[in-house]
PDB file of C-alpha atoms and ligand atoms in Angstrom:
ATOM      1  CA  MET L 197     -32.774   2.563 148.566  1.00 82.00           C
ATOM      2  CA  GLU L 198     -35.591   4.967 149.044  1.00 95.00           C
ATOM      3  CA  LYS L 199     -36.034   6.801 152.391  1.00 98.00           C
ATOM      4  CA  VAL L 200     -37.829   5.420 155.150  1.00 98.00           C
ATOM      5  CA  ALA L 201     -40.290   7.891 157.418  1.00 99.00           C
ATOM      6  CA  ILE L 202     -42.364   7.262 160.131  1.00 99.00           C
ATOM      7  CA  VAL L 203     -45.285   9.700 160.631  1.00 99.00           C
ATOM      8  CA  THR L 204     -47.288   9.444 164.070  1.00 99.00           C
ATOM      9  CA  GLY L 205     -51.001  10.127 163.866  1.00 98.00           C
ATOM     10  CA  GLY L 206     -50.927  10.040 160.248  1.00 98.00           C
ATOM     11  CA  SER L 207     -54.350   8.704 159.033  1.00 98.00           C
ATOM     12  CA  ARG L 208     -56.017  12.424 159.436  1.00 98.00           C
ATOM     13  CA  GLY L 209     -55.481  16.027 159.426  1.00 98.00           C
ATOM     14  CA  ILE L 210     -52.226  17.486 159.363  1.00 99.00           C
ATOM     15  CA  GLY L 211     -50.315  13.894 159.270  1.00 99.00           C
ATOM     16  CA  ARG L 212     -52.432  12.421 156.773  1.00 99.00           C
ATOM     17  CA  ALA L 213     -51.367  15.430 154.268  1.00 99.00           C
ATOM     18  CA  ILE L 214     -47.457  14.662 155.360  1.00 99.00           C
ATOM     19  CA  VAL L 215     -48.053  11.091 154.534  1.00 99.00           C
ATOM     20  CA  GLU L 216     -49.334  11.951 151.164  1.00 98.00           C
ATOM     21  CA  ALA L 217     -46.636  14.377 150.444  1.00 98.00           C
ATOM     22  CA  LEU L 218     -43.924  12.222 151.579  1.00 98.00           C
ATOM     23  CA  ALA L 219     -45.393   9.043 149.960  1.00 98.00           C
ATOM     24  CA  ARG L 220     -45.679  10.581 146.472  1.00 98.00           C
ATOM     25  CA  LYS L 221     -41.917  11.744 147.051  1.00 98.00           C
ATOM     26  CA  ASN L 222     -41.029   8.059 146.738  1.00 97.00           C
ATOM     27  CA  ILE L 223     -40.463   7.848 150.442  1.00 98.00           C
ATOM     28  CA  LYS L 224     -41.332   4.549 152.311  1.00 98.00           C
ATOM     29  CA  VAL L 225     -43.844   5.826 154.559  1.00 98.00           C
ATOM     30  CA  VAL L 226     -45.140   4.107 157.823  1.00 99.00           C
ATOM     31  CA  ALA L 227     -48.349   6.127 158.653  1.00 99.00           C
ATOM     32  CA  ASN L 228     -49.109   5.419 162.672  1.00 99.00           C
ATOM     33  CA  TYR L 229     -52.564   5.603 163.950  1.00 99.00           C
ATOM     34  CA  ASN L 230     -54.067   5.154 167.116  1.00 98.00           C
ATOM     35  CA  GLN L 231     -57.968   4.858 166.656  1.00 98.00           C
ATOM     36  CA  SER L 232     -58.796   5.764 163.403  1.00 98.00           C
ATOM     37  CA  GLU L 233     -57.911   2.393 161.687  1.00 98.00           C
ATOM     38  CA  GLU L 234     -60.845   2.832 159.250  1.00 98.00           C
ATOM     39  CA  LYS L 235     -59.424   6.125 158.000  1.00 98.00           C
ATOM     40  CA  ALA L 236     -55.723   4.729 157.820  1.00 99.00           C
ATOM     41  CA  LYS L 237     -57.172   1.886 155.479  1.00 98.00           C
ATOM     42  CA  THR L 238     -58.923   4.405 153.465  1.00 98.00           C
ATOM     43  CA  LEU L 239     -55.538   6.310 153.039  1.00 98.00           C
ATOM     44  CA  LYS L 240     -53.783   3.182 152.348  1.00 98.00           C
ATOM     45  CA  ALA L 241     -56.308   2.132 149.587  1.00 98.00           C
ATOM     46  CA  GLU L 242     -56.596   5.805 148.016  1.00 98.00           C
ATOM     47  CA  LEU L 243     -52.692   5.962 147.667  1.00 98.00           C
ATOM     48  CA  GLU L 244     -52.796   2.359 146.199  1.00 98.00           C
ATOM     49  CA  LYS L 245     -54.877   3.616 143.300  1.00 98.00           C
ATOM     50  CA  GLU L 246     -51.920   6.050 142.523  1.00 98.00           C
ATOM     51  CA  ASN L 247     -49.652   2.851 142.562  1.00 98.00           C
ATOM     52  CA  ILE L 248     -48.107   4.168 146.056  1.00 98.00           C
ATOM     53  CA  SER L 249     -47.620   1.720 148.848  1.00 98.00           C
ATOM     54  CA  ILE L 250     -47.671   2.727 152.430  1.00 98.00           C
ATOM     55  CA  ASP L 251     -47.607   0.909 155.589  1.00 98.00           C
ATOM     56  CA  ILE L 252     -50.060   1.466 158.275  1.00 99.00           C
ATOM     57  CA  PHE L 253     -49.334   0.915 161.967  1.00 99.00           C
ATOM     58  CA  GLN L 254     -51.507   0.890 165.145  1.00 99.00           C
ATOM     59  CA  ALA L 255     -49.655   2.231 168.331  1.00 99.00           C
ATOM     60  CA  ASP L 256     -50.474   4.573 170.936  1.00 99.00           C
ATOM     61  CA  VAL L 257     -47.606   6.838 171.076  1.00 98.00           C
ATOM     62  CA  SER L 258     -48.119   7.610 175.084  1.00 98.00           C
ATOM     63  CA  LYS L 259     -47.062   4.030 175.650  1.00 98.00           C
ATOM     64  CA  ARG L 260     -43.498   2.819 175.171  1.00 98.00           C
ATOM     65  CA  GLU L 261     -44.111  -0.769 174.473  1.00 98.00           C
ATOM     66  CA  ASP L 262     -46.322   0.370 171.482  1.00 98.00           C
ATOM     67  CA  ILE L 263     -43.652   2.413 170.014  1.00 98.00           C
ATOM     68  CA  LYS L 264     -41.053  -0.107 170.588  1.00 98.00           C
ATOM     69  CA  LYS L 265     -43.410  -2.601 168.602  1.00 98.00           C
ATOM     70  CA  MET L 266     -43.628  -0.092 165.900  1.00 98.00           C
ATOM     71  CA  MET L 267     -39.939   0.419 165.518  1.00 98.00           C
ATOM     72  CA  ASP L 268     -39.224  -3.091 165.440  1.00 98.00           C
ATOM     73  CA  PHE L 269     -41.708  -3.420 162.569  1.00 98.00           C
ATOM     74  CA  VAL L 270     -40.026  -0.728 160.456  1.00 98.00           C
ATOM     75  CA  VAL L 271     -36.651  -1.751 161.342  1.00 98.00           C
ATOM     76  CA  ASP L 272     -37.334  -5.634 160.405  1.00 98.00           C
ATOM     77  CA  LYS L 273     -39.030  -4.563 157.082  1.00 98.00           C
ATOM     78  CA  TYR L 274     -36.644  -1.571 156.021  1.00 98.00           C
ATOM     79  CA  GLY L 275     -33.793  -1.893 158.061  1.00 97.00           C
ATOM     80  CA  LYS L 276     -33.571   1.634 158.726  1.00 98.00           C
ATOM     81  CA  ILE L 277     -35.360   4.907 159.942  1.00 98.00           C
ATOM     82  CA  ASP L 278     -34.544   8.029 157.786  1.00 98.00           C
ATOM     83  CA  ILE L 279     -37.263  10.336 159.195  1.00 99.00           C
ATOM     84  CA  LEU L 280     -39.311  10.828 162.055  1.00 99.00           C
ATOM     85  CA  ILE L 281     -42.272  13.119 162.103  1.00 99.00           C
ATOM     86  CA  ASN L 282     -43.834  13.665 165.619  1.00 99.00           C
ATOM     87  CA  ASN L 283     -46.996  14.726 164.920  1.00 99.00           C
ATOM     88  CA  ALA L 284     -49.672  12.900 166.969  1.00 99.00           C
ATOM     89  CA  GLY L 285     -51.324  15.163 169.585  1.00 98.00           C
ATOM     90  CA  ILE L 286     -54.736  15.950 171.309  1.00 98.00           C
ATOM     91  CA  ASP L 287     -55.797  19.466 172.477  1.00 98.00           C
ATOM     92  CA  GLN L 288     -57.770  20.394 175.739  1.00 97.00           C
ATOM     93  CA  GLU L 289     -59.788  23.547 176.070  1.00 96.00           C
ATOM     94  CA  LYS L 290     -60.256  24.030 179.964  1.00 97.00           C
ATOM     95  CA  MET L 291     -60.280  26.790 182.219  1.00 98.00           C
ATOM     96  CA  PHE L 292     -56.781  26.625 184.263  1.00 98.00           C
ATOM     97  CA  GLN L 293     -58.646  26.243 187.508  1.00 98.00           C
ATOM     98  CA  ASP L 294     -60.641  23.358 186.025  1.00 98.00           C
ATOM     99  CA  ILE L 295     -57.568  21.122 184.720  1.00 98.00           C
ATOM    100  CA  THR L 296     -57.584  17.784 186.834  1.00 98.00           C
ATOM    101  CA  ASP L 297     -54.553  15.973 187.778  1.00 98.00           C
ATOM    102  CA  GLU L 298     -55.784  13.417 185.117  1.00 98.00           C
ATOM    103  CA  ASP L 299     -56.034  15.873 182.682  1.00 98.00           C
ATOM    104  CA  TRP L 300     -52.873  17.176 182.885  1.00 98.00           C
ATOM    105  CA  ASP L 301     -51.301  13.787 183.048  1.00 98.00           C
ATOM    106  CA  ASN L 302     -53.095  12.353 179.917  1.00 98.00           C
ATOM    107  CA  ILE L 303     -52.147  15.492 177.631  1.00 98.00           C
ATOM    108  CA  ILE L 304     -48.196  15.276 178.926  1.00 98.00           C
ATOM    109  CA  LYS L 305     -48.382  11.761 178.376  1.00 98.00           C
ATOM    110  CA  VAL L 306     -50.032  12.000 174.687  1.00 98.00           C
ATOM    111  CA  ASN L 307     -48.423  15.281 173.382  1.00 98.00           C
ATOM    112  CA  LEU L 308     -44.781  15.528 175.234  1.00 98.00           C
ATOM    113  CA  TYR L 309     -43.844  12.070 176.751  1.00 98.00           C
ATOM    114  CA  SER L 310     -44.665  10.554 173.265  1.00 98.00           C
ATOM    115  CA  VAL L 311     -42.261  12.991 171.471  1.00 99.00           C
ATOM    116  CA  PHE L 312     -39.470  12.117 173.880  1.00 98.00           C
ATOM    117  CA  CYS L 313     -40.306   8.399 173.799  1.00 98.00           C
ATOM    118  CA  THR L 314     -40.607   8.029 170.041  1.00 98.00           C
ATOM    119  CA  THR L 315     -37.546  10.170 169.446  1.00 98.00           C
ATOM    120  CA  GLN L 316     -35.491   8.356 172.048  1.00 98.00           C
ATOM    121  CA  GLU L 317     -36.414   4.640 170.459  1.00 98.00           C
ATOM    122  CA  THR L 318     -35.940   6.206 166.796  1.00 98.00           C
ATOM    123  CA  ILE L 319     -32.362   7.733 167.363  1.00 98.00           C
ATOM    124  CA  LYS L 320     -30.796   4.227 168.323  1.00 96.00           C
ATOM    125  CA  TYR L 321     -31.087   3.655 164.766  1.00 97.00           C
ATOM    126  CA  MET L 322     -30.197   7.084 163.326  1.00 98.00           C
ATOM    127  CA  LEU L 323     -27.049   7.348 165.533  1.00 98.00           C
ATOM    128  CA  LYS L 324     -25.741   3.905 163.993  1.00 97.00           C
ATOM    129  CA  GLN L 325     -26.722   5.412 160.643  1.00 96.00           C
ATOM    130  CA  LYS L 326     -25.127   8.667 161.349  1.00 97.00           C
ATOM    131  CA  SER L 327     -28.116  10.640 159.694  1.00 98.00           C
ATOM    132  CA  GLY L 328     -31.721  11.691 160.432  1.00 98.00           C
ATOM    133  CA  CYS L 329     -34.395  14.191 160.320  1.00 98.00           C
ATOM    134  CA  ILE L 330     -36.822  14.569 162.901  1.00 99.00           C
ATOM    135  CA  ILE L 331     -39.542  17.029 162.965  1.00 99.00           C
ATOM    136  CA  ASN L 332     -41.931  17.788 165.856  1.00 99.00           C
ATOM    137  CA  ILE L 333     -45.324  19.247 165.055  1.00 99.00           C
ATOM    138  CA  SER L 334     -45.870  21.891 167.858  1.00 99.00           C
ATOM    139  CA  SER L 335     -48.021  24.745 167.843  1.00 98.00           C
ATOM    140  CA  ILE L 336     -48.173  28.446 167.765  1.00 98.00           C
ATOM    141  CA  TYR L 337     -49.883  28.462 171.411  1.00 98.00           C
ATOM    142  CA  GLY L 338     -46.284  26.823 172.428  1.00 98.00           C
ATOM    143  CA  ILE L 339     -44.518  30.232 171.362  1.00 98.00           C
ATOM    144  CA  ASN L 340     -47.544  32.777 172.230  1.00 97.00           C
ATOM    145  CA  GLY L 341     -50.024  30.755 174.906  1.00 98.00           C
ATOM    146  CA  GLY L 342     -53.265  29.869 174.436  1.00 96.00           C
ATOM    147  CA  SER L 343     -56.239  30.996 176.636  1.00 96.00           C
ATOM    148  CA  CYS L 344     -58.007  28.193 178.160  1.00 97.00           C
ATOM    149  CA  ALA L 345     -55.245  25.903 176.696  1.00 98.00           C
ATOM    150  CA  VAL L 346     -52.689  26.136 179.238  1.00 98.00           C
ATOM    151  CA  ALA L 347     -51.914  22.268 179.457  1.00 98.00           C
ATOM    152  CA  TYR L 348     -51.593  22.085 175.564  1.00 98.00           C
ATOM    153  CA  SER L 349     -49.347  25.395 175.766  1.00 98.00           C
ATOM    154  CA  ALA L 350     -47.233  23.723 177.962  1.00 98.00           C
ATOM    155  CA  THR L 351     -46.748  20.531 176.149  1.00 98.00           C
ATOM    156  CA  LYS L 352     -46.214  22.320 173.027  1.00 98.00           C
ATOM    157  CA  ALA L 353     -43.560  25.019 174.421  1.00 98.00           C
ATOM    158  CA  GLY L 354     -41.856  21.522 175.959  1.00 99.00           C
ATOM    159  CA  ILE L 355     -41.673  20.343 172.521  1.00 99.00           C
ATOM    160  CA  ASP L 356     -40.118  23.463 171.192  1.00 99.00           C
ATOM    161  CA  GLY L 357     -37.402  23.251 174.357  1.00 99.00           C
ATOM    162  CA  MET L 358     -36.562  19.611 173.596  1.00 98.00           C
ATOM    163  CA  THR L 359     -36.252  20.364 169.905  1.00 99.00           C
ATOM    164  CA  LYS L 360     -33.615  23.228 170.520  1.00 98.00           C
ATOM    165  CA  ALA L 361     -31.782  21.119 173.403  1.00 98.00           C
ATOM    166  CA  LEU L 362     -31.538  17.742 171.459  1.00 98.00           C
ATOM    167  CA  ALA L 363     -30.428  19.867 168.175  1.00 99.00           C
ATOM    168  CA  LYS L 364     -27.127  20.269 170.249  1.00 98.00           C
ATOM    169  CA  GLU L 365     -26.854  16.582 171.165  1.00 98.00           C
ATOM    170  CA  LEU L 366     -27.410  15.335 167.773  1.00 98.00           C
ATOM    171  CA  GLY L 367     -26.054  17.692 165.363  1.00 98.00           C
ATOM    172  CA  PRO L 368     -22.384  16.032 165.705  1.00 98.00           C
ATOM    173  CA  SER L 369     -24.129  12.851 164.637  1.00 98.00           C
ATOM    174  CA  ASN L 370     -25.663  14.598 161.387  1.00 98.00           C
ATOM    175  CA  ILE L 371     -29.297  14.129 162.715  1.00 98.00           C
ATOM    176  CA  ARG L 372     -31.277  17.262 162.198  1.00 98.00           C
ATOM    177  CA  ILE L 373     -34.455  18.181 164.830  1.00 98.00           C
ATOM    178  CA  ASN L 374     -36.735  20.663 164.163  1.00 99.00           C
ATOM    179  CA  SER L 375     -40.000  21.904 165.221  1.00 99.00           C
ATOM    180  CA  ILE L 376     -43.003  23.229 162.937  1.00 99.00           C
ATOM    181  CA  ALA L 377     -45.469  25.398 165.026  1.00 98.00           C
ATOM    182  CA  PRO L 378     -48.726  25.669 162.869  1.00 98.00           C
ATOM    183  CA  GLY L 379     -51.399  28.377 163.597  1.00 98.00           C
ATOM    184  CA  TYR L 380     -55.073  27.622 163.059  1.00 98.00           C
ATOM    185  CA  ILE L 381     -54.988  24.603 160.313  1.00 98.00           C
ATOM    186  CA  ASP L 382     -58.415  23.369 159.072  1.00 98.00           C
ATOM    187  CA  THR L 383     -58.563  19.908 160.656  1.00 98.00           C
ATOM    188  CA  ASP L 384     -60.890  17.975 163.179  1.00 97.00           C
ATOM    189  CA  MET L 385     -59.138  19.656 166.017  1.00 97.00           C
ATOM    190  CA  ASN L 386     -60.932  23.203 165.094  1.00 95.00           C
ATOM    191  CA  GLN L 387     -64.292  21.668 164.316  1.00 94.00           C
ATOM    192  CA  ARG L 388     -65.442  22.903 167.677  1.00 92.00           C
ATOM    193  CA  TYR L 389     -65.567  26.447 166.224  1.00 94.00           C
ATOM    194  CA  SER L 390     -68.458  27.916 164.940  1.00 96.00           C
ATOM    195  CA  ASN L 391     -68.415  29.783 161.671  1.00 96.00           C
ATOM    196  CA  GLU L 392     -68.470  32.980 163.166  1.00 97.00           C
ATOM    197  CA  GLU L 393     -65.257  32.092 165.204  1.00 96.00           C
ATOM    198  CA  ILE L 394     -63.516  30.788 162.218  1.00 97.00           C
ATOM    199  CA  GLU L 395     -64.278  33.972 160.483  1.00 97.00           C
ATOM    200  CA  GLN L 396     -62.745  35.948 163.844  1.00 97.00           C
ATOM    201  CA  ILE L 397     -59.523  33.942 163.588  1.00 96.00           C
ATOM    202  CA  LYS L 398     -59.188  34.556 160.051  1.00 98.00           C
ATOM    203  CA  GLU L 399     -59.217  38.362 160.714  1.00 98.00           C
ATOM    204  CA  GLU L 400     -56.495  38.117 163.297  1.00 97.00           C
ATOM    205  CA  THR L 401     -54.109  36.773 160.514  1.00 98.00           C
ATOM    206  CA  ALA L 402     -52.311  39.236 158.401  1.00 98.00           C
ATOM    207  CA  LEU L 403     -53.388  36.925 155.169  1.00 98.00           C
ATOM    208  CA  VAL L 404     -56.966  36.581 156.299  1.00 98.00           C
ATOM    209  CA  LYS L 405     -57.304  32.919 156.264  1.00 97.00           C
ATOM    210  CA  ILE L 406     -56.666  29.996 158.168  1.00 97.00           C
ATOM    211  CA  GLY L 407     -54.282  27.012 156.968  1.00 98.00           C
ATOM    212  CA  LYS L 408     -54.592  23.890 155.068  1.00 98.00           C
ATOM    213  CA  PRO L 409     -52.792  20.657 156.290  1.00 98.00           C
ATOM    214  CA  GLU L 410     -50.958  20.606 152.914  1.00 98.00           C
ATOM    215  CA  ASP L 411     -49.303  24.049 154.079  1.00 98.00           C
ATOM    216  CA  ILE L 412     -47.533  22.401 156.905  1.00 99.00           C
ATOM    217  CA  ALA L 413     -46.736  19.485 154.677  1.00 99.00           C
ATOM    218  CA  LYS L 414     -45.115  21.619 152.500  1.00 98.00           C
ATOM    219  CA  CYS L 415     -42.588  22.724 155.027  1.00 98.00           C
ATOM    220  CA  VAL L 416     -41.876  19.220 156.235  1.00 99.00           C
ATOM    221  CA  GLU L 417     -40.750  18.257 152.459  1.00 98.00           C
ATOM    222  CA  TRP L 418     -38.551  21.318 152.589  1.00 98.00           C
ATOM    223  CA  LEU L 419     -37.159  20.419 155.773  1.00 98.00           C
ATOM    224  CA  ILE L 420     -36.284  16.786 154.611  1.00 98.00           C
ATOM    225  CA  GLU L 421     -34.550  18.402 151.593  1.00 97.00           C
ATOM    226  CA  ASP L 422     -32.639  20.776 153.450  1.00 97.00           C
ATOM    227  CA  ASN L 423     -29.166  19.987 155.525  1.00 96.00           C
ATOM    228  CA  PHE L 424     -28.334  23.143 157.304  1.00 98.00           C
ATOM    229  CA  THR L 425     -31.412  23.898 159.597  1.00 98.00           C
ATOM    230  CA  THR L 426     -31.520  22.387 162.922  1.00 99.00           C
ATOM    231  CA  GLY L 427     -32.926  23.549 166.449  1.00 99.00           C
ATOM    232  CA  GLN L 428     -35.452  26.004 164.962  1.00 98.00           C
ATOM    233  CA  VAL L 429     -39.052  26.513 165.474  1.00 98.00           C
ATOM    234  CA  ILE L 430     -40.595  27.293 162.388  1.00 98.00           C
ATOM    235  CA  SER L 431     -44.065  28.848 162.483  1.00 98.00           C
ATOM    236  CA  ILE L 432     -46.433  28.620 159.729  1.00 98.00           C
ATOM    237  CA  ASN L 433     -49.192  30.653 160.944  1.00 98.00           C
ATOM    238  CA  GLY L 434     -50.741  32.947 158.098  1.00 98.00           C
ATOM    239  CA  GLY L 435     -49.263  35.937 159.982  1.00 98.00           C
ATOM    240  CA  LEU L 436     -51.408  35.139 163.269  1.00 97.00           C
ATOM    241  CA  VAL L 437     -48.068  36.091 165.147  1.00 96.00           C
ATOM    242  CA  ILE L 438     -45.090  38.071 163.602  1.00 95.00           C
ATOM    243  CA  THR L 439     -42.295  38.213 165.839  1.00 88.00           C
TER     244      THR L 439
HETATM  245  P1  LIG N 194     -56.336  15.847 164.352  1.00 90.49           P
HETATM  246  O1  LIG N 194     -56.905  16.276 163.012  1.00 90.49           O
HETATM  247  O2  LIG N 194     -57.113  15.975 165.719  1.00 90.49           O
HETATM  248  O3  LIG N 194     -55.500  14.544 164.435  1.00 90.49           O
HETATM  249  C1  LIG N 194     -54.877  14.102 165.653  1.00 90.49           C
HETATM  250  C2  LIG N 194     -53.877  13.177 165.236  1.00 90.49           C
HETATM  251  O4  LIG N 194     -53.210  12.653 166.390  1.00 90.49           O
HETATM  252  C3  LIG N 194     -54.821  11.673 164.895  1.00 90.49           C
HETATM  253  O5  LIG N 194     -54.184  11.360 163.605  1.00 90.49           O
HETATM  254  C4  LIG N 194     -54.897  10.748 165.898  1.00 90.49           C
HETATM  255  O6  LIG N 194     -54.926   9.420 165.728  1.00 90.49           O
HETATM  256  C5  LIG N 194     -53.366  11.287 166.579  1.00 90.49           C
HETATM  257  N1  LIG N 194     -53.259  10.718 167.898  1.00 90.49           N
HETATM  258  C6  LIG N 194     -54.066  11.402 168.986  1.00 90.49           C
HETATM  259  N2  LIG N 194     -53.657  10.749 170.219  1.00 90.49           N
HETATM  260  C7  LIG N 194     -52.802   9.819 169.602  1.00 90.49           C
HETATM  261  C8  LIG N 194     -52.271   8.645 170.460  1.00 90.49           C
HETATM  262  N3  LIG N 194     -52.326   8.527 171.797  1.00 90.49           N
HETATM  263  N4  LIG N 194     -51.294   7.536 169.859  1.00 90.49           N
HETATM  264  C9  LIG N 194     -51.355   7.933 168.507  1.00 90.49           C
HETATM  265  N5  LIG N 194     -51.910   8.963 167.632  1.00 90.49           N
HETATM  266  C10 LIG N 194     -52.869   9.817 168.468  1.00 90.49           C
HETATM  267  O7  LIG N 194     -55.212  17.055 164.601  1.00 90.49           O
HETATM  268  P2  LIG N 194     -54.405  17.880 163.542  1.00 90.49           P
HETATM  269  O8  LIG N 194     -54.985  19.143 163.501  1.00 90.49           O
HETATM  270  O9  LIG N 194     -54.068  17.259 162.497  1.00 90.49           O
HETATM  271  O10 LIG N 194     -52.956  17.763 164.520  1.00 90.49           O
HETATM  272  C11 LIG N 194     -51.822  17.205 164.368  1.00 90.49           C
HETATM  273  C12 LIG N 194     -50.900  18.096 165.201  1.00 90.49           C
HETATM  274  O11 LIG N 194     -50.524  19.165 164.832  1.00 90.49           O
HETATM  275  C13 LIG N 194     -51.235  17.790 166.650  1.00 90.49           C
HETATM  276  O12 LIG N 194     -50.137  17.593 167.359  1.00 90.49           O
HETATM  277  C14 LIG N 194     -51.647  19.149 166.879  1.00 90.49           C
HETATM  278  O13 LIG N 194     -51.648  19.772 168.131  1.00 90.49           O
HETATM  279  C15 LIG N 194     -50.879  19.882 166.024  1.00 90.49           C
HETATM  280  N6  LIG N 194     -51.539  21.375 165.563  1.00 90.49           N
HETATM  281  C16 LIG N 194     -52.653  21.338 165.043  1.00 90.49           C
HETATM  282  C17 LIG N 194     -52.885  22.866 164.789  1.00 90.49           C
HETATM  283  C18 LIG N 194     -54.292  22.968 164.322  1.00 90.49           C
HETATM  284  O14 LIG N 194     -55.010  24.223 164.286  1.00 90.49           O
HETATM  285  N7  LIG N 194     -55.027  21.935 163.688  1.00 90.49           N
HETATM  286  C19 LIG N 194     -52.579  23.741 165.439  1.00 90.49           C
HETATM  287  C20 LIG N 194     -51.306  23.811 165.901  1.00 90.49           C
HETATM  288  C21 LIG N 194     -50.755  22.267 166.058  1.00 90.49           C
HETATM  289  P3  LIG N 194     -56.046   8.649 165.731  1.00 90.49           P
HETATM  290  O15 LIG N 194     -57.076   9.359 165.076  1.00 90.49           O
HETATM  291  O16 LIG N 194     -55.672   7.498 164.920  1.00 90.49           O
HETATM  292  O17 LIG N 194     -56.342   8.269 167.191  1.00 90.49           O
END
């Protein structure tokens, strides 16, 4: 049977590009969405024109009960989960002194707890299968830090730490887990930047450009095919940060 993948935040931006790429590779994809129901339905309809069928599933990944419902749906329908892409996330632009307890708790819940929880609920099945591939979408800010993005950067660094530690626990069970840490990618998340600011960001990269969601999807495709990479943080950033 074909592989089965869950992509969180799959109706738009980077998640959408990942859903499209995997679905076109004959993988059974469950595209999660939270608020963007119309966008999820549109994506499903567009892929159907190519004779590709995907499932869409509403779940708030900051809530364990929602995640459990999604896993039950996937396992009831397909009997397994081969691939988990933890992509859903929010950003937060605030001076450090202005971050409230509510801001902090919210971004930790959506960006970090969600990865902990979704991964925990998924590996139950992967451990039984003795195989699996998990990819977390973190951020260059988790590596390098972002000004006015302390909470966001902390969540993304947390994801990378989780990736490295969990790779050691899960490796003997043939489950690989890696992070992709994007630089600036052209999605809704960066709509707040003016054209001048985008030009400035481009100038800061070696390739003098910002990325497209498809650039991240290509790395996901490669990681899924690979079988000797685990615990790594792969930064796709156009040469914004070269270490
Ligand atoms: P985006 O266009 O703003 O999309 C965010 C996605 O996350 C949406 O699909 C949204 O779903 C989903 N989401 C948010 N909260 C959720 C929740 N509670 N439950 C389920 N889904 C939720 O952002 P993007 O640029 O594609 O970002 C995708 C990932 O890449 C994020 O983790 C982001 O931090 C990371 N990233 C992005 C960039 C960049 O430059 N764009 C750079 C580095 C890292 P709904 O719309 O359905 O609510």
